[in-house]
Tab-separated table of C-alpha atoms and ligand atoms in Angstrom:
chain	number	residue	atom	x	y	z
A	1	UNK	CA	1.703	-0.165	21.755
A	2	UNK	CA	-1.249	0.838	23.893
A	3	UNK	CA	-3.589	-1.572	22.128
A	4	UNK	CA	-1.092	-4.404	22.663
A	5	UNK	CA	-0.466	-3.431	26.225
A	6	UNK	CA	-4.234	-3.501	27.108
A	7	UNK	CA	-5.640	-6.190	24.841
A	8	UNK	CA	-2.820	-8.670	23.972
A	9	UNK	CA	-2.310	-12.102	25.519
A	10	UNK	CA	0.950	-12.763	27.386
A	11	UNK	CA	2.141	-14.735	24.386
A	12	UNK	CA	1.281	-11.955	21.978
A	13	UNK	CA	2.980	-9.369	24.231
A	14	UNK	CA	6.242	-11.456	24.165
A	15	UNK	CA	5.985	-11.917	20.282
A	16	UNK	CA	4.789	-8.442	19.282
A	17	UNK	CA	4.966	-5.885	22.074
A	18	UNK	CA	8.500	-6.600	23.508
A	19	UNK	CA	10.254	-5.933	20.142
A	20	UNK	CA	8.396	-2.580	19.916
A	21	UNK	CA	9.294	-1.582	23.375
A	22	UNK	CA	12.966	-2.386	22.599
A	23	UNK	CA	12.686	-0.250	19.484
A	24	UNK	CA	13.705	-3.240	17.352
A	25	UNK	CA	10.695	-2.874	15.106
A	26	UNK	CA	7.724	-0.571	14.234
A	27	UNK	CA	4.017	-1.040	13.807
A	28	UNK	CA	0.914	0.700	12.454
A	29	UNK	CA	-2.825	0.657	13.041
A	30	UNK	CA	-5.047	0.007	9.997
A	31	UNK	CA	-8.638	1.162	10.162
A	32	UNK	CA	-9.337	3.804	7.526
A	33	UNK	CA	-10.455	2.638	4.064
A	34	UNK	CA	-10.613	4.631	0.760
A	35	UNK	CA	-13.998	3.172	-0.236
A	36	UNK	CA	-16.114	3.984	2.895
A	37	UNK	CA	-16.484	7.007	5.223
A	38	UNK	CA	-14.229	5.771	7.960
A	39	UNK	CA	-15.137	8.383	10.529
A	40	UNK	CA	-17.989	5.989	11.136
A	41	UNK	CA	-16.146	2.913	12.098
A	42	UNK	CA	-19.104	0.653	11.532
A	43	UNK	CA	-18.539	1.223	7.839
A	44	UNK	CA	-15.151	-0.470	7.855
A	45	UNK	CA	-15.554	-3.158	5.180
A	46	UNK	CA	-12.311	-5.263	5.011
A	47	UNK	CA	-13.394	-8.911	5.318
A	48	UNK	CA	-11.826	-11.370	7.685
A	49	UNK	CA	-13.156	-14.801	7.192
A	50	UNK	CA	-12.380	-17.609	9.540
A	51	UNK	CA	-11.025	-20.727	7.640
A	52	UNK	CA	-9.899	-23.447	10.102
A	53	UNK	CA	-7.098	-22.063	12.338
A	54	UNK	CA	-6.642	-18.996	10.067
A	55	UNK	CA	-8.462	-15.763	9.109
A	56	UNK	CA	-8.427	-14.902	5.423
A	57	UNK	CA	-8.292	-11.096	4.897
A	58	UNK	CA	-9.360	-9.127	1.896
A	59	UNK	CA	-9.541	-5.347	1.732
A	60	UNK	CA	-7.895	-1.979	1.194
A	61	UNK	CA	-6.620	0.540	3.754
A	62	UNK	CA	-5.131	3.996	3.394
A	63	UNK	CA	-3.685	6.830	5.358
A	64	UNK	CA	-1.997	4.270	7.652
A	65	UNK	CA	0.731	6.126	9.573
A	66	UNK	CA	3.885	4.281	9.778
A	67	UNK	CA	2.842	1.540	7.436
A	68	UNK	CA	5.281	2.772	4.720
A	69	UNK	CA	8.246	2.756	7.094
A	70	UNK	CA	10.830	0.222	6.034
A	71	UNK	CA	11.041	-1.121	9.551
A	72	UNK	CA	7.213	-1.514	10.008
A	73	UNK	CA	7.046	-5.210	10.619
A	74	UNK	CA	3.273	-5.588	11.507
A	75	UNK	CA	-0.091	-3.933	11.482
A	76	UNK	CA	-3.132	-4.143	13.642
A	77	UNK	CA	-5.899	-4.389	11.182
A	78	UNK	CA	-9.595	-3.860	11.805
A	79	UNK	CA	-12.083	-5.822	9.613
A	80	UNK	CA	-15.508	-7.492	9.564
A	81	UNK	CA	-15.571	-10.939	11.082
A	82	UNK	CA	-19.372	-11.303	11.455
A	83	UNK	CA	-21.426	-9.172	9.043
A	84	UNK	CA	-24.678	-10.417	10.684
A	85	UNK	CA	-23.783	-9.304	14.219
A	86	UNK	CA	-24.873	-6.071	16.095
A	87	UNK	CA	-23.318	-3.009	14.430
A	88	UNK	CA	-20.625	-2.637	17.027
A	89	UNK	CA	-19.799	-6.338	17.307
A	90	UNK	CA	-19.119	-7.072	13.646
A	91	UNK	CA	-15.537	-6.066	13.634
A	92	UNK	CA	-12.374	-7.526	15.113
A	93	UNK	CA	-8.761	-6.502	15.193
A	94	UNK	CA	-5.914	-8.781	14.132
A	95	UNK	CA	-2.154	-8.618	14.034
A	96	UNK	CA	-0.960	-8.947	10.418
A	97	UNK	CA	2.798	-9.322	9.631
A	98	UNK	CA	3.740	-7.031	6.876
A	99	UNK	CA	5.651	-9.807	5.120
A	100	UNK	CA	2.560	-12.139	5.136
A	101	UNK	CA	1.835	-13.200	1.546
A	102	UNK	CA	-0.844	-10.965	-0.015
A	103	UNK	CA	-0.080	-7.753	1.996
A	104	UNK	CA	0.956	-5.083	-0.588
A	105	UNK	CA	2.129	-1.576	0.070
A	106	UNK	CA	0.580	0.214	-2.831
A	107	UNK	CA	1.956	3.693	-2.309
A	108	UNK	CA	3.306	6.209	0.097
A	109	UNK	CA	1.037	9.111	0.792
A	110	UNK	CA	1.713	12.744	1.686
A	111	UNK	CA	-0.558	15.008	3.608
A	112	UNK	CA	-0.857	18.646	2.269
A	113	UNK	CA	2.302	18.102	0.330
A	114	UNK	CA	4.262	17.173	3.549
A	115	UNK	CA	6.096	13.820	3.833
A	116	UNK	CA	5.918	12.267	7.246
A	117	UNK	CA	9.634	11.014	7.551
A	118	UNK	CA	9.141	9.685	11.093
A	119	UNK	CA	6.042	7.545	10.321
A	120	UNK	CA	5.503	7.572	6.547
A	121	UNK	CA	1.830	7.021	5.614
A	122	UNK	CA	0.832	4.043	3.435
A	123	UNK	CA	-1.902	2.663	1.305
A	124	UNK	CA	-2.256	-1.047	1.571
A	125	UNK	CA	-4.043	-3.913	-0.164
A	126	UNK	CA	-4.869	-7.279	1.442
A	127	UNK	CA	-5.409	-10.056	-0.937
A	128	UNK	CA	-6.236	-13.375	0.520
A	129	UNK	CA	-3.933	-12.841	3.363
A	130	UNK	CA	-3.883	-15.771	5.863
A	131	UNK	CA	-3.214	-14.988	9.427
A	132	UNK	CA	-3.297	-17.545	12.353
A	133	UNK	CA	-6.252	-17.297	14.690
A	134	UNK	CA	-3.919	-16.673	17.708
A	135	UNK	CA	-3.132	-13.264	16.082
A	136	UNK	CA	-6.662	-12.019	17.023
A	137	UNK	CA	-6.339	-9.085	19.412
A	138	UNK	CA	-9.114	-9.386	21.992
A	139	UNK	CA	-11.989	-11.617	21.294
A	140	UNK	CA	-13.754	-11.903	17.926
A	141	UNK	CA	-16.259	-9.020	17.649
A	142	UNK	CA	-14.285	-6.771	20.066
A	143	UNK	CA	-12.629	-4.618	17.281
A	144	UNK	CA	-14.376	-1.472	18.469
A	145	UNK	CA	-13.200	-2.108	22.001
A	146	UNK	CA	-9.590	-2.538	20.845
A	147	UNK	CA	-9.742	0.676	18.693
A	148	UNK	CA	-11.158	2.677	21.550
A	149	UNK	CA	-8.536	1.537	24.015
A	150	UNK	CA	-5.920	2.801	21.547
A	151	UNK	CA	-7.641	5.928	20.433
A	152	UNK	CA	-8.286	7.556	23.834
A	153	UNK	CA	-4.576	7.868	24.855
A	154	UNK	CA	-3.448	8.375	21.243
A	155	UNK	CA	-5.642	11.546	21.029
A	156	UNK	CA	-4.259	13.071	24.108
A	157	UNK	CA	-0.699	12.141	23.064
A	158	UNK	CA	-1.309	14.244	19.834
A	159	UNK	CA	-2.646	17.046	21.928
A	160	UNK	CA	0.388	17.068	24.268
A	161	UNK	CA	2.747	17.134	21.246
A	162	UNK	CA	0.744	19.922	19.812
A	163	UNK	CA	0.840	21.991	23.112
A	164	UNK	CA	4.713	21.643	23.018
A	165	UNK	CA	4.673	22.762	19.429
A	166	UNK	CA	2.603	25.835	20.267
A	167	UNK	CA	5.127	26.686	22.949
A	168	UNK	CA	7.837	26.585	20.301
A	169	UNK	CA	5.649	28.754	17.956
A	170	UNK	CA	5.306	31.404	20.569
A	171	UNK	CA	9.082	31.466	21.208
A	172	UNK	CA	9.672	31.739	17.403
A	173	UNK	CA	7.225	34.659	17.176
A	174	UNK	CA	8.917	36.442	20.084
A	175	UNK	CA	12.410	36.057	18.529
A	176	UNK	CA	11.482	36.884	15.026
A	177	UNK	CA	9.379	39.961	15.926
A	178	UNK	CA	12.106	41.319	18.043
A	179	UNK	CA	14.629	41.031	15.410
A	180	UNK	CA	12.766	42.695	12.405
A	181	UNK	CA	12.038	46.357	11.903
A	182	UNK	CA	9.352	47.854	9.636
A	183	UNK	CA	8.253	51.401	9.253
A	184	UNK	CA	10.587	52.656	12.002
A	185	UNK	CA	9.902	50.169	14.752
A	186	UNK	CA	10.408	46.552	15.560
A	187	UNK	CA	7.621	44.204	14.688
A	188	UNK	CA	7.233	43.334	18.299
A	189	UNK	CA	6.451	46.915	19.132
A	190	UNK	CA	3.211	46.679	17.141
A	191	UNK	CA	0.093	46.296	19.243
A	192	UNK	CA	-1.342	43.712	16.764
A	193	UNK	CA	1.662	41.366	17.213
A	194	UNK	CA	1.703	41.797	21.023
A	195	UNK	CA	-1.974	40.879	20.983
A	196	UNK	CA	-1.397	37.816	18.811
A	197	UNK	CA	1.301	36.567	21.200
A	198	UNK	CA	-0.717	37.338	24.264
A	199	UNK	CA	-3.789	35.595	22.908
A	200	UNK	CA	-1.684	32.587	21.861
A	201	UNK	CA	-0.515	32.478	25.508
A	202	UNK	CA	-4.134	32.577	26.808
A	203	UNK	CA	-5.241	29.808	24.488
A	204	UNK	CA	-2.296	27.661	25.251
A	205	UNK	CA	-2.629	27.830	29.000
A	206	UNK	CA	-6.287	26.916	28.682
A	207	UNK	CA	-5.502	23.971	26.509
A	208	UNK	CA	-2.741	22.785	28.894
A	209	UNK	CA	-5.165	22.733	31.807
A	210	UNK	CA	-7.721	20.783	29.556
A	211	UNK	CA	-5.007	18.241	28.792
A	212	UNK	CA	-4.026	17.818	32.401
A	213	UNK	CA	-7.702	17.254	33.339
A	214	UNK	CA	-8.096	14.861	30.508
A	215	UNK	CA	-4.975	12.927	31.536
A	216	UNK	CA	-6.256	12.767	35.108
A	217	UNK	CA	-9.582	11.447	34.040
A	218	UNK	CA	-7.965	8.834	31.853
A	219	UNK	CA	-5.905	7.686	34.841
A	220	UNK	CA	-8.898	7.736	37.278
A	221	UNK	CA	-11.716	6.432	35.039
A	222	UNK	CA	-10.092	4.798	31.912
A	223	UNK	CA	-11.034	5.619	28.391
A	224	UNK	CA	-14.734	5.052	28.988
A	225	UNK	CA	-14.921	7.475	31.884
A	226	UNK	CA	-12.748	10.076	30.063
A	227	UNK	CA	-14.484	9.917	26.693
A	228	UNK	CA	-15.985	13.498	26.972
A	229	UNK	CA	-12.785	14.984	28.049
A	230	UNK	CA	-10.849	13.308	25.275
A	231	UNK	CA	-13.374	14.743	22.682
A	232	UNK	CA	-13.143	18.212	24.384
A	233	UNK	CA	-9.283	18.290	24.102
A	234	UNK	CA	-9.366	16.653	20.571
A	235	UNK	CA	-11.451	19.621	19.267
A	236	UNK	CA	-9.752	22.432	21.232
A	237	UNK	CA	-6.090	21.740	20.692
A	238	UNK	CA	-5.946	21.347	16.859
A	239	UNK	CA	-8.042	24.451	16.433
A	240	UNK	CA	-5.574	26.288	18.671
A	241	UNK	CA	-2.609	24.949	16.956
A	242	UNK	CA	-3.910	26.098	13.563
A	243	UNK	CA	-4.660	29.549	14.882
A	244	UNK	CA	-1.240	30.039	16.490
A	245	UNK	CA	0.586	28.585	13.477
A	246	UNK	CA	-1.281	30.862	11.250
A	247	UNK	CA	-0.295	33.920	13.351
A	248	UNK	CA	3.365	32.696	13.532
A	249	UNK	CA	3.310	32.510	9.742
A	250	UNK	CA	2.073	36.115	9.479
A	251	UNK	CA	4.773	37.270	11.982
A	252	UNK	CA	7.487	35.588	9.915
A	253	UNK	CA	6.353	36.846	6.563
A	254	UNK	CA	7.545	34.812	3.627
A	255	UNK	CA	10.034	32.927	5.620
A	256	UNK	CA	7.148	31.362	7.618
A	257	UNK	CA	6.061	29.261	4.643
A	258	UNK	CA	9.512	27.983	3.814
A	259	UNK	CA	11.279	24.915	5.076
A	260	UNK	CA	13.598	27.167	7.131
A	261	UNK	CA	10.952	27.053	9.950
A	262	UNK	CA	8.543	24.362	11.112
A	263	UNK	CA	5.610	26.729	10.843
A	264	UNK	CA	4.018	25.305	7.612
A	265	UNK	CA	4.299	21.852	9.002
A	266	UNK	CA	2.631	22.952	12.257
A	267	UNK	CA	-0.187	24.394	10.171
A	268	UNK	CA	-0.618	21.180	8.230
A	269	UNK	CA	-0.358	19.100	11.472
A	270	UNK	CA	-3.087	21.198	13.106
A	271	UNK	CA	-5.260	20.795	10.049
A	272	UNK	CA	-4.714	16.975	10.032
A	273	UNK	CA	-5.694	16.681	13.651
A	274	UNK	CA	-9.109	18.152	12.812
A	275	UNK	CA	-9.694	15.115	10.654
A	276	UNK	CA	-7.438	12.261	11.876
A	277	UNK	CA	-8.572	10.097	14.804
A	278	UNK	CA	-12.109	11.284	14.156
A	279	UNK	CA	-13.174	14.547	12.546
A	280	UNK	CA	-14.149	17.554	14.647
A	281	UNK	CA	-17.832	17.100	13.709
A	282	UNK	CA	-17.928	13.544	15.263
A	283	UNK	CA	-16.415	14.783	18.533
A	284	UNK	CA	-18.644	17.768	18.646
A	285	UNK	CA	-21.680	15.599	18.098
A	286	UNK	CA	-20.434	13.356	20.988
A	287	UNK	CA	-19.941	16.389	23.247
A	288	UNK	CA	-23.408	17.783	22.462
A	289	UNK	CA	-24.934	14.375	23.203
A	290	UNK	CA	-23.439	14.435	26.628
A	291	UNK	CA	-24.825	17.906	27.367
A	292	UNK	CA	-27.481	17.382	29.985
A	293	UNK	CA	-30.987	18.702	29.237
A	294	UNK	CA	-32.273	20.905	32.192
A	295	UNK	CA	-35.267	19.497	34.007
A	296	UNK	CA	-37.025	22.873	33.842
A	297	UNK	CA	-38.665	24.847	31.001
A	298	UNK	CA	-37.821	28.490	30.210
A	299	UNK	CA	-41.192	29.633	31.583
A	300	UNK	CA	-40.351	28.197	35.031
A	301	UNK	CA	-36.658	28.552	34.925
A	302	UNK	CA	-34.681	29.263	38.112
A	303	UNK	CA	-33.655	32.622	36.645
A	304	UNK	CA	-37.275	33.820	36.248
A	305	UNK	CA	-38.135	32.505	39.717
A	306	UNK	CA	-35.286	34.484	41.253
A	307	UNK	CA	-36.274	37.592	39.267
A	308	UNK	CA	-40.171	37.760	39.167
A	309	UNK	CA	-41.584	40.425	36.880
B	1	FAD	C1	-2.078	12.244	7.866
B	1	FAD	C2	-3.090	11.220	8.230
B	1	FAD	C3	-2.738	10.170	9.072
B	1	FAD	C4	-3.745	9.166	9.269
B	1	FAD	N1	-3.330	8.038	10.024
B	1	FAD	C5	-4.200	7.079	10.189
B	1	FAD	C6	-3.781	5.740	10.795
B	1	FAD	O1	-2.609	5.581	11.136
B	1	FAD	N2	-4.712	4.788	10.829
B	1	FAD	C7	-6.024	4.908	10.440
B	1	FAD	O2	-6.745	3.926	10.452
B	1	FAD	N3	-6.405	6.087	9.852
B	1	FAD	C8	-5.542	7.095	9.773
B	1	FAD	N4	-5.958	8.328	9.175
B	1	FAD	C9	-7.305	8.462	8.741
B	1	FAD	C10	-8.231	9.294	9.575
B	1	FAD	O3	-8.422	8.789	10.868
B	1	FAD	C11	-9.545	9.436	8.774
B	1	FAD	O4	-9.150	10.213	7.663
B	1	FAD	C12	-10.677	9.962	9.612
B	1	FAD	O5	-11.212	9.100	10.592
B	1	FAD	C13	-11.871	10.381	8.709
B	1	FAD	O6	-12.240	9.339	7.811
B	1	FAD	P1	-12.452	9.648	6.269
B	1	FAD	O7	-11.097	10.299	5.758
B	1	FAD	O8	-12.890	8.389	5.719
B	1	FAD	O9	-13.519	10.795	6.168
B	1	FAD	P2	-15.022	10.546	6.024
B	1	FAD	O10	-15.567	9.560	6.976
B	1	FAD	O11	-15.404	10.368	4.623
B	1	FAD	O12	-15.615	12.016	6.561
B	1	FAD	C14	-15.550	13.155	5.745
B	1	FAD	C15	-16.213	14.281	6.452
B	1	FAD	O13	-17.600	13.965	6.713
B	1	FAD	C16	-18.022	14.794	7.800
B	1	FAD	N5	-18.631	13.930	8.826
B	1	FAD	C17	-18.400	12.683	9.132
B	1	FAD	N6	-19.146	12.299	10.142
B	1	FAD	C18	-19.903	13.311	10.547
B	1	FAD	C19	-20.783	13.567	11.568
B	1	FAD	N7	-21.119	12.525	12.426
B	1	FAD	N8	-21.395	14.839	11.635
B	1	FAD	C20	-21.027	15.749	10.765
B	1	FAD	N9	-20.179	15.565	9.750
B	1	FAD	C21	-19.573	14.430	9.654
B	1	FAD	C22	-16.722	15.498	8.403
B	1	FAD	O14	-16.663	16.866	7.975
B	1	FAD	C23	-15.636	14.632	7.852
B	1	FAD	O15	-14.366	15.248	7.820
B	1	FAD	C24	-5.047	9.276	8.910
B	1	FAD	C25	-5.391	10.539	8.227
B	1	FAD	C26	-4.459	11.421	7.917
B	1	FAD	C27	-4.879	12.748	7.118
């Protein structure tokens, strides 16, 4: 929706965005491919060749959230339109109807054994798929721009959902630990458990503030200006979610890994977010690159100047 809201023409908005907003249909975003390391988006290899008033698309995508939903009626697909252009201008994004001849849902994928019932994940093949030129989202060669417009807000949305999930995990830990007794006292009376819950609260409140600041920066400066904040939150929140879910599983004992609680799904979701929408390593590299180098050397550092030997 965000990509359409920001990059679509008025005609495209009427045709594709309005039905989404009215919940009449569903969509998916197709970037990742099985044959290339997709964390580097310049590797994306699906070909989109202009032929008169159409593009002809050939390629394979996988791990496309929502593509296996029966009501998914279109995809935004990223592919190469000009292999000879600058690395970041080779790709474009185009709207591809799911029922276009040559689009094939190969299989439904699960992540860590979990089925995503809300937005089932699909692997897709595109064989000589013809799509009219007017389905191009943004200009030709602006595929990266479209993807980035979508990814900034998508990443913070994931973080906000995760923060809500951690709030639930803390409540679950409190309730369960207060109900169970072992070795003569309730589980909540053990220092270790109290500490896990308190640490979870500390981490959660830090993450919440980081999310607020990131949302504020996105509002103030758009996705370009908020890039660093998005990376900070994208690394911090999934790590926190994994840690809190792991503690919650321990507090629950065997039940924590069963379908009677959402804990194992929270753990899998935290793990997913350390890879999906860009792996941790890519964001950490980005954060490191934005760290300013001081304009002094250690030998003449402000600290040594203030504390002469
Ligand atoms: C459940 C789920 C849902 C998804 N939904 C979608 C979707 O809707 N649409 C979509 O297009 N994609 C989706 N993805 C795909 C996801 O965005 C990609 O998996 C992710 O971008 C990584 O690409 P890759 O799997 O090709 O890993 P690769 O690019 O092969 O990377 C593998 C590993 O290499 C290492 N690595 C990569 N770059 C660096 C670096 N610069 N420095 C150090 N190490 C590095 C990292 O450890 C990384 O995890 C989904 C994935 C999952 C699991």
